[in-house]
Amino acid sequence: MMTREGGRLLTVTEMDHPARDVVALHLADPTGDPLPEWEPGAHIDVQLVTRHLRQYSLCGSPADRFRYRIAVLKERLSRGASAYVHSYLRVGKQVRVWEPRNHFALRPAERYVFLAAGVGITPILPMVMRARDAGIPWKLAYSVRTLEEAAFRDELAELGGAVTLRATSTEDRLDLREYAGTFEEGTAVYCCGSPGFVEAAEEAVAGWPAGAFHVERFVPAPRDFGPGEPFEAVCARSNVRVRVDAGTGLLTALRREGVRMAGGCLKGVCGSCAVTVLDGIPQHRDSLLTADTVDRMHACVSRAATPEIVLDV
């Protein structure tokens, strides 16, 4: 269980069930104040009364400045958060929320191909609405096991014929390579879903230009970095020097020395543990940053490629 300082308390004003085993929460400031702005693809960190800290995509309308909407899947092997939300959280209760962050921003394009599976529809839905409202050509393929598990079906139905909904328990799996087609200049693909779905999407656009495919993952991309080398982490503002052994994570080592650091997923996919790098070269082991990013890193999984790295903490 992770905790963070700061944030603001928001009240659960409404709860509904857009799909089987999915509950949508509507969150508002108890004083009626407007909420921070956000763009499609953004997510918020939510800390429950159980002290669990989780990240949820915003799936409402960015134009609504007074309400956030998130959707929580009831996980069979819940670590506590989803079980609490589904079984105990009720309208009128409060949760602590931090300002939206966006590692999956919708970039300008001439046309969009959206691919989603299961609860992966949550960051995609506001993107589809933005493309529709802007008059930009788009299409969406949404894969679920059963139709009862398709979240926000009514809202998707209102979007028109550009939505392809496929229930794999009764229909053949969608051929993503055929669906995406051949690359046309100006096309951008946005994808979110299970690891297997994301892998199939990556194969479908293999050979497309770099930057045409955008993905948000629930779990890290499978990569083998080999054993880690020990290094020294210098915390410039805290005036602390920390040795990070080969078998120890940077975030863990910093916390052991009393350095306050946020951390959510601990897998390198949520971005809550991002830290600025002042000197040294990071070795990115997350699923967010690329090798040419030298000014920041995610401390939960990434390490230093140099014997020493200086951090702005």
Coordinates of C-alpha atoms in Angstrom, one line a residue:
M1 CA 0.0 0.0 0.0
M2 CA 1.4 3.4 -1.1
T3 CA 0.6 6.8 0.2
R4 CA 1.3 10.3 -1.1
E5 CA 1.3 13.8 0.4
G6 CA -1.0 16.5 -0.8
G7 CA -4.0 16.0 -3.1
R8 CA -7.5 17.1 -2.4
L9 CA -10.6 15.4 -1.1
L10 CA -13.3 14.8 -3.6
T11 CA -16.8 13.4 -2.9
V12 CA -18.4 10.5 -4.7
T13 CA -21.5 12.1 -6.1
E14 CA -22.8 9.3 -8.3
M15 CA -22.1 5.6 -8.9
D16 CA -23.3 3.5 -11.9
H17 CA -22.5 0.3 -13.6
P18 CA -21.6 0.9 -17.3
A19 CA -20.7 -2.9 -17.7
R20 CA -20.7 -6.1 -15.7
D21 CA -18.0 -5.9 -13.0
V22 CA -17.3 -2.2 -13.8
V23 CA -18.4 0.7 -11.6
A24 CA -18.2 4.3 -12.7
L25 CA -17.5 6.9 -10.0
H26 CA -18.4 10.6 -10.4
L27 CA -16.2 12.8 -8.3
A28 CA -16.7 16.5 -7.4
D29 CA -15.2 19.0 -5.0
P30 CA -17.4 19.1 -1.8
T31 CA -17.3 23.0 -1.9
G32 CA -18.4 23.1 -5.5
D33 CA -15.1 24.5 -6.8
P34 CA -14.0 23.7 -10.3
L35 CA -11.6 20.9 -10.9
P36 CA -8.2 21.1 -12.7
E37 CA -8.5 20.9 -16.5
W38 CA -7.5 17.8 -18.3
E39 CA -7.1 16.5 -21.9
P40 CA -8.1 13.1 -23.3
G41 CA -5.7 10.3 -22.2
A42 CA -5.2 11.8 -18.8
H43 CA -5.5 9.9 -15.5
I44 CA -5.6 10.7 -11.8
D45 CA -4.1 9.2 -8.8
V46 CA -6.8 8.1 -6.3
Q47 CA -6.1 7.2 -2.7
L48 CA -8.8 5.4 -0.8
V49 CA -9.5 5.3 2.9
T50 CA -7.7 1.9 2.8
R51 CA -4.5 3.9 1.9
H52 CA -4.4 2.1 -1.5
L53 CA -3.1 4.5 -4.2
R54 CA -4.3 3.6 -7.7
Q55 CA -4.3 5.3 -11.1
Y56 CA -7.5 5.6 -13.1
S57 CA -8.1 7.1 -16.6
L58 CA -10.5 10.0 -16.8
C59 CA -13.4 8.8 -19.0
G60 CA -15.8 11.7 -18.8
S61 CA -15.9 15.0 -20.7
P62 CA -12.9 17.3 -20.4
A63 CA -15.4 20.2 -20.8
D64 CA -17.0 19.3 -17.5
R65 CA -14.9 21.3 -15.0
F66 CA -16.9 20.3 -12.0
R67 CA -16.9 16.5 -12.2
Y68 CA -14.4 13.7 -12.9
R69 CA -15.5 10.3 -14.0
I70 CA -13.4 7.1 -13.6
A71 CA -14.3 3.5 -14.0
V72 CA -13.0 0.7 -11.8
L73 CA -13.0 -3.0 -12.8
K74 CA -13.7 -5.6 -10.2
E75 CA -10.6 -7.7 -10.3
R76 CA -10.8 -11.3 -9.4
L77 CA -7.3 -11.1 -7.8
S78 CA -7.8 -7.7 -6.3
R79 CA -5.0 -6.3 -4.1
G80 CA -7.6 -4.5 -2.1
A81 CA -8.5 -1.3 -4.0
S82 CA -11.1 -2.6 -6.5
A83 CA -12.7 -4.9 -3.9
Y84 CA -13.1 -1.9 -1.6
V85 CA -14.6 0.3 -4.4
H86 CA -17.1 -2.3 -5.4
S87 CA -18.1 -3.5 -2.0
Y88 CA -17.8 -0.6 0.4
L89 CA -17.4 2.8 -1.4
R90 CA -20.7 4.6 -1.6
V91 CA -22.1 8.0 -2.7
G92 CA -21.2 10.7 -0.2
K93 CA -17.9 9.1 0.7
Q94 CA -14.6 10.9 -0.1
V95 CA -11.4 9.9 -1.8
R96 CA -8.1 11.8 -2.1
V97 CA -7.2 12.8 -5.7
W98 CA -4.2 14.4 -7.3
E99 CA -4.2 16.7 -10.4
P100 CA -4.5 14.9 -13.7
R101 CA -1.3 13.7 -15.5
N102 CA -1.1 12.7 -19.1
H103 CA 1.3 10.2 -20.6
F104 CA -1.1 9.2 -23.4
A105 CA -2.0 12.6 -24.9
L106 CA -4.0 12.7 -28.1
R107 CA -1.7 14.3 -30.7
P108 CA -3.0 16.2 -33.8
A109 CA -3.6 13.9 -36.8
E110 CA -5.6 13.8 -40.0
R111 CA -7.4 10.6 -39.0
Y112 CA -7.4 8.3 -36.0
V113 CA -7.7 4.5 -35.5
F114 CA -8.7 3.7 -31.9
L115 CA -8.2 0.2 -30.5
A116 CA -9.5 -0.8 -27.1
A117 CA -10.1 -4.0 -25.1
G118 CA -12.1 -4.4 -21.9
V119 CA -11.7 -1.5 -19.5
G120 CA -9.1 -0.1 -21.9
I121 CA -11.9 1.8 -23.4
T122 CA -11.7 4.4 -20.5
P123 CA -8.8 6.5 -21.9
I124 CA -10.0 6.0 -25.5
L125 CA -13.6 7.2 -25.0
P126 CA -12.7 10.9 -24.5
M127 CA -10.4 10.7 -27.5
V128 CA -13.1 9.4 -29.7
M129 CA -15.4 12.2 -28.5
R130 CA -12.7 14.8 -29.2
A131 CA -12.2 13.5 -32.7
R132 CA -15.9 13.4 -33.4
D133 CA -16.4 16.9 -32.1
A134 CA -13.5 18.2 -34.2
G135 CA -14.8 16.6 -37.3
I136 CA -11.6 14.5 -37.7
P137 CA -12.2 11.0 -39.4
W138 CA -11.9 8.2 -36.9
K139 CA -12.9 4.6 -36.3
L140 CA -12.9 2.5 -33.1
A141 CA -12.5 -1.3 -32.7
Y142 CA -13.6 -2.4 -29.2
S143 CA -13.0 -6.0 -28.1
V144 CA -14.6 -7.6 -25.1
R145 CA -15.2 -11.2 -24.0
T146 CA -19.0 -10.7 -23.8
L147 CA -21.3 -7.8 -24.7
E148 CA -22.2 -7.5 -21.0
E149 CA -18.5 -6.6 -20.3
A150 CA -18.5 -3.7 -22.9
A151 CA -18.4 -0.5 -20.9
F152 CA -20.3 2.6 -21.9
R153 CA -22.2 0.8 -24.7
D154 CA -25.0 3.4 -24.8
E155 CA -22.5 6.2 -25.3
L156 CA -20.6 4.3 -27.9
A157 CA -23.9 3.6 -29.7
E158 CA -24.5 7.3 -30.0
L159 CA -21.2 7.8 -31.7
G160 CA -22.4 6.1 -34.9
G161 CA -21.3 3.5 -37.3
A162 CA -17.5 4.1 -36.9
V163 CA -17.6 1.8 -33.8
T164 CA -16.9 -1.9 -34.3
L165 CA -17.8 -3.9 -31.1
R166 CA -16.6 -7.5 -31.1
A167 CA -17.5 -10.0 -28.4
T168 CA -14.9 -12.8 -28.6
S169 CA -17.0 -15.4 -26.8
T170 CA -19.5 -15.5 -29.6
E171 CA -17.6 -14.0 -32.6
D172 CA -14.2 -14.4 -34.2
R173 CA -11.5 -12.1 -32.9
L174 CA -11.1 -8.9 -34.9
D175 CA -8.2 -9.0 -37.3
L176 CA -6.4 -5.9 -36.2
R177 CA -4.0 -5.9 -39.1
E178 CA -6.9 -5.9 -41.6
Y179 CA -8.7 -3.3 -39.5
A180 CA -5.8 -0.9 -39.3
G181 CA -5.0 -1.4 -42.9
T182 CA -1.9 0.0 -44.6
F183 CA -0.4 3.2 -43.3
E184 CA -1.6 6.4 -44.7
E185 CA 0.2 9.6 -44.0
G186 CA -1.4 11.5 -41.2
T187 CA -2.9 8.4 -39.5
A188 CA -2.4 7.9 -35.7
V189 CA -3.3 4.8 -33.8
Y190 CA -4.2 4.9 -30.1
C191 CA -4.5 1.6 -28.2
C192 CA -5.3 0.5 -24.7
G193 CA -6.1 -3.0 -23.4
S194 CA -4.8 -6.3 -22.1
P195 CA -1.2 -7.3 -22.8
G196 CA -2.3 -9.8 -25.4
F197 CA -4.5 -7.2 -27.2
V198 CA -1.7 -4.6 -27.1
E199 CA 0.8 -7.2 -28.5
A200 CA -1.6 -8.0 -31.4
A201 CA -2.0 -4.3 -32.1
E202 CA 1.7 -3.8 -32.2
E203 CA 2.0 -6.6 -34.7
A204 CA -0.8 -5.1 -36.7
V205 CA 1.1 -1.9 -37.3
A206 CA 4.6 -3.4 -37.5
G207 CA 6.4 -1.4 -40.2
W208 CA 4.5 1.8 -39.6
P209 CA 6.6 4.9 -39.1
A210 CA 7.8 5.6 -35.6
G211 CA 5.3 7.9 -33.7
A212 CA 2.2 6.6 -35.5
F213 CA 1.3 4.1 -32.8
H214 CA 0.5 5.2 -29.2
V215 CA -0.2 2.9 -26.4
E216 CA -1.2 2.9 -22.7
R217 CA -0.4 -0.3 -20.9
F218 CA -1.8 -1.9 -17.8
V219 CA 1.4 -3.9 -17.3
P220 CA 5.0 -3.1 -18.5
A221 CA 6.1 -4.2 -22.0
P222 CA 8.2 -7.4 -21.7
R223 CA 11.9 -6.6 -21.9
D224 CA 15.0 -8.2 -20.6
F225 CA 17.5 -5.8 -19.2
G226 CA 19.7 -8.3 -17.5
P227 CA 21.1 -7.8 -13.9
G228 CA 21.4 -4.3 -12.6
E229 CA 24.7 -2.7 -11.7
P230 CA 25.1 -0.9 -8.3
F231 CA 25.2 2.9 -8.5
E232 CA 25.1 6.0 -6.3
A233 CA 22.1 8.3 -6.2
V234 CA 22.7 11.8 -5.0
C235 CA 19.6 13.7 -3.9
A236 CA 20.5 17.4 -4.5
R237 CA 17.7 19.0 -2.5
S238 CA 17.7 16.5 0.4
N239 CA 21.6 16.4 0.6
V240 CA 21.5 12.6 0.8
R241 CA 23.7 10.1 -1.0
V242 CA 22.2 6.6 -1.4
R243 CA 23.9 3.5 -2.6
V244 CA 21.6 1.4 -4.8
D245 CA 22.6 -2.2 -4.9
A246 CA 22.2 -4.5 -7.9
G247 CA 19.2 -6.2 -6.3
T248 CA 17.5 -3.1 -4.9
G249 CA 15.2 -0.6 -6.7
L250 CA 16.0 3.1 -6.7
L251 CA 12.7 4.0 -5.2
T252 CA 13.1 1.5 -2.4
A253 CA 16.6 2.7 -1.6
L254 CA 15.6 6.3 -1.5
R255 CA 12.7 5.6 0.8
R256 CA 14.9 3.6 3.2
E257 CA 17.0 6.7 3.6
G258 CA 14.0 8.8 4.4
V259 CA 13.7 10.6 1.1
R260 CA 10.0 11.2 0.4
M261 CA 9.0 9.8 -3.0
A262 CA 5.7 9.1 -4.6
G263 CA 5.0 5.7 -6.1
G264 CA 1.9 4.1 -7.5
C265 CA 2.0 1.1 -9.7
L266 CA 5.6 0.2 -9.0
K267 CA 5.8 -1.3 -12.5
G268 CA 6.8 1.7 -14.6
V269 CA 3.5 2.4 -16.3
C270 CA 1.7 5.1 -14.2
G271 CA 4.4 7.8 -14.0
S272 CA 3.7 8.8 -10.4
C273 CA 7.4 8.3 -9.3
A274 CA 8.9 10.5 -12.0
V275 CA 11.9 12.5 -10.9
T276 CA 14.1 15.1 -12.6
V277 CA 17.7 14.0 -13.4
L278 CA 20.3 16.8 -13.0
D279 CA 23.4 14.8 -13.9
G280 CA 24.2 11.2 -15.0
I281 CA 22.5 9.0 -17.5
P282 CA 19.3 7.1 -16.6
Q283 CA 18.6 3.5 -17.8
H284 CA 14.9 3.5 -18.5
R285 CA 13.2 0.3 -17.6
D286 CA 9.7 1.7 -17.7
S287 CA 7.1 1.7 -20.4
L288 CA 6.8 5.5 -20.7
L289 CA 10.1 7.1 -21.6
T290 CA 12.5 6.4 -24.5
A291 CA 16.3 6.0 -24.3
D292 CA 16.9 9.5 -25.6
T293 CA 15.1 11.0 -22.5
V294 CA 17.9 12.2 -20.2
D295 CA 16.3 14.8 -17.9
R296 CA 13.9 12.5 -16.0
M297 CA 13.3 8.9 -15.0
H298 CA 10.9 6.7 -13.1
A299 CA 12.4 5.6 -9.9
C300 CA 10.3 2.5 -9.3
V301 CA 11.9 0.4 -12.0
S302 CA 14.6 2.5 -13.8
R303 CA 18.2 2.6 -12.8
A304 CA 21.4 4.6 -13.6
A305 CA 23.6 3.8 -16.6
T306 CA 26.4 5.7 -15.0
P307 CA 28.1 5.0 -11.6
E308 CA 26.4 8.1 -10.2
I309 CA 23.2 10.0 -10.9
V310 CA 22.0 13.3 -9.4
L311 CA 18.3 13.7 -8.8
D312 CA 16.3 16.8 -8.0
V313 CA 14.8 15.5 -4.8

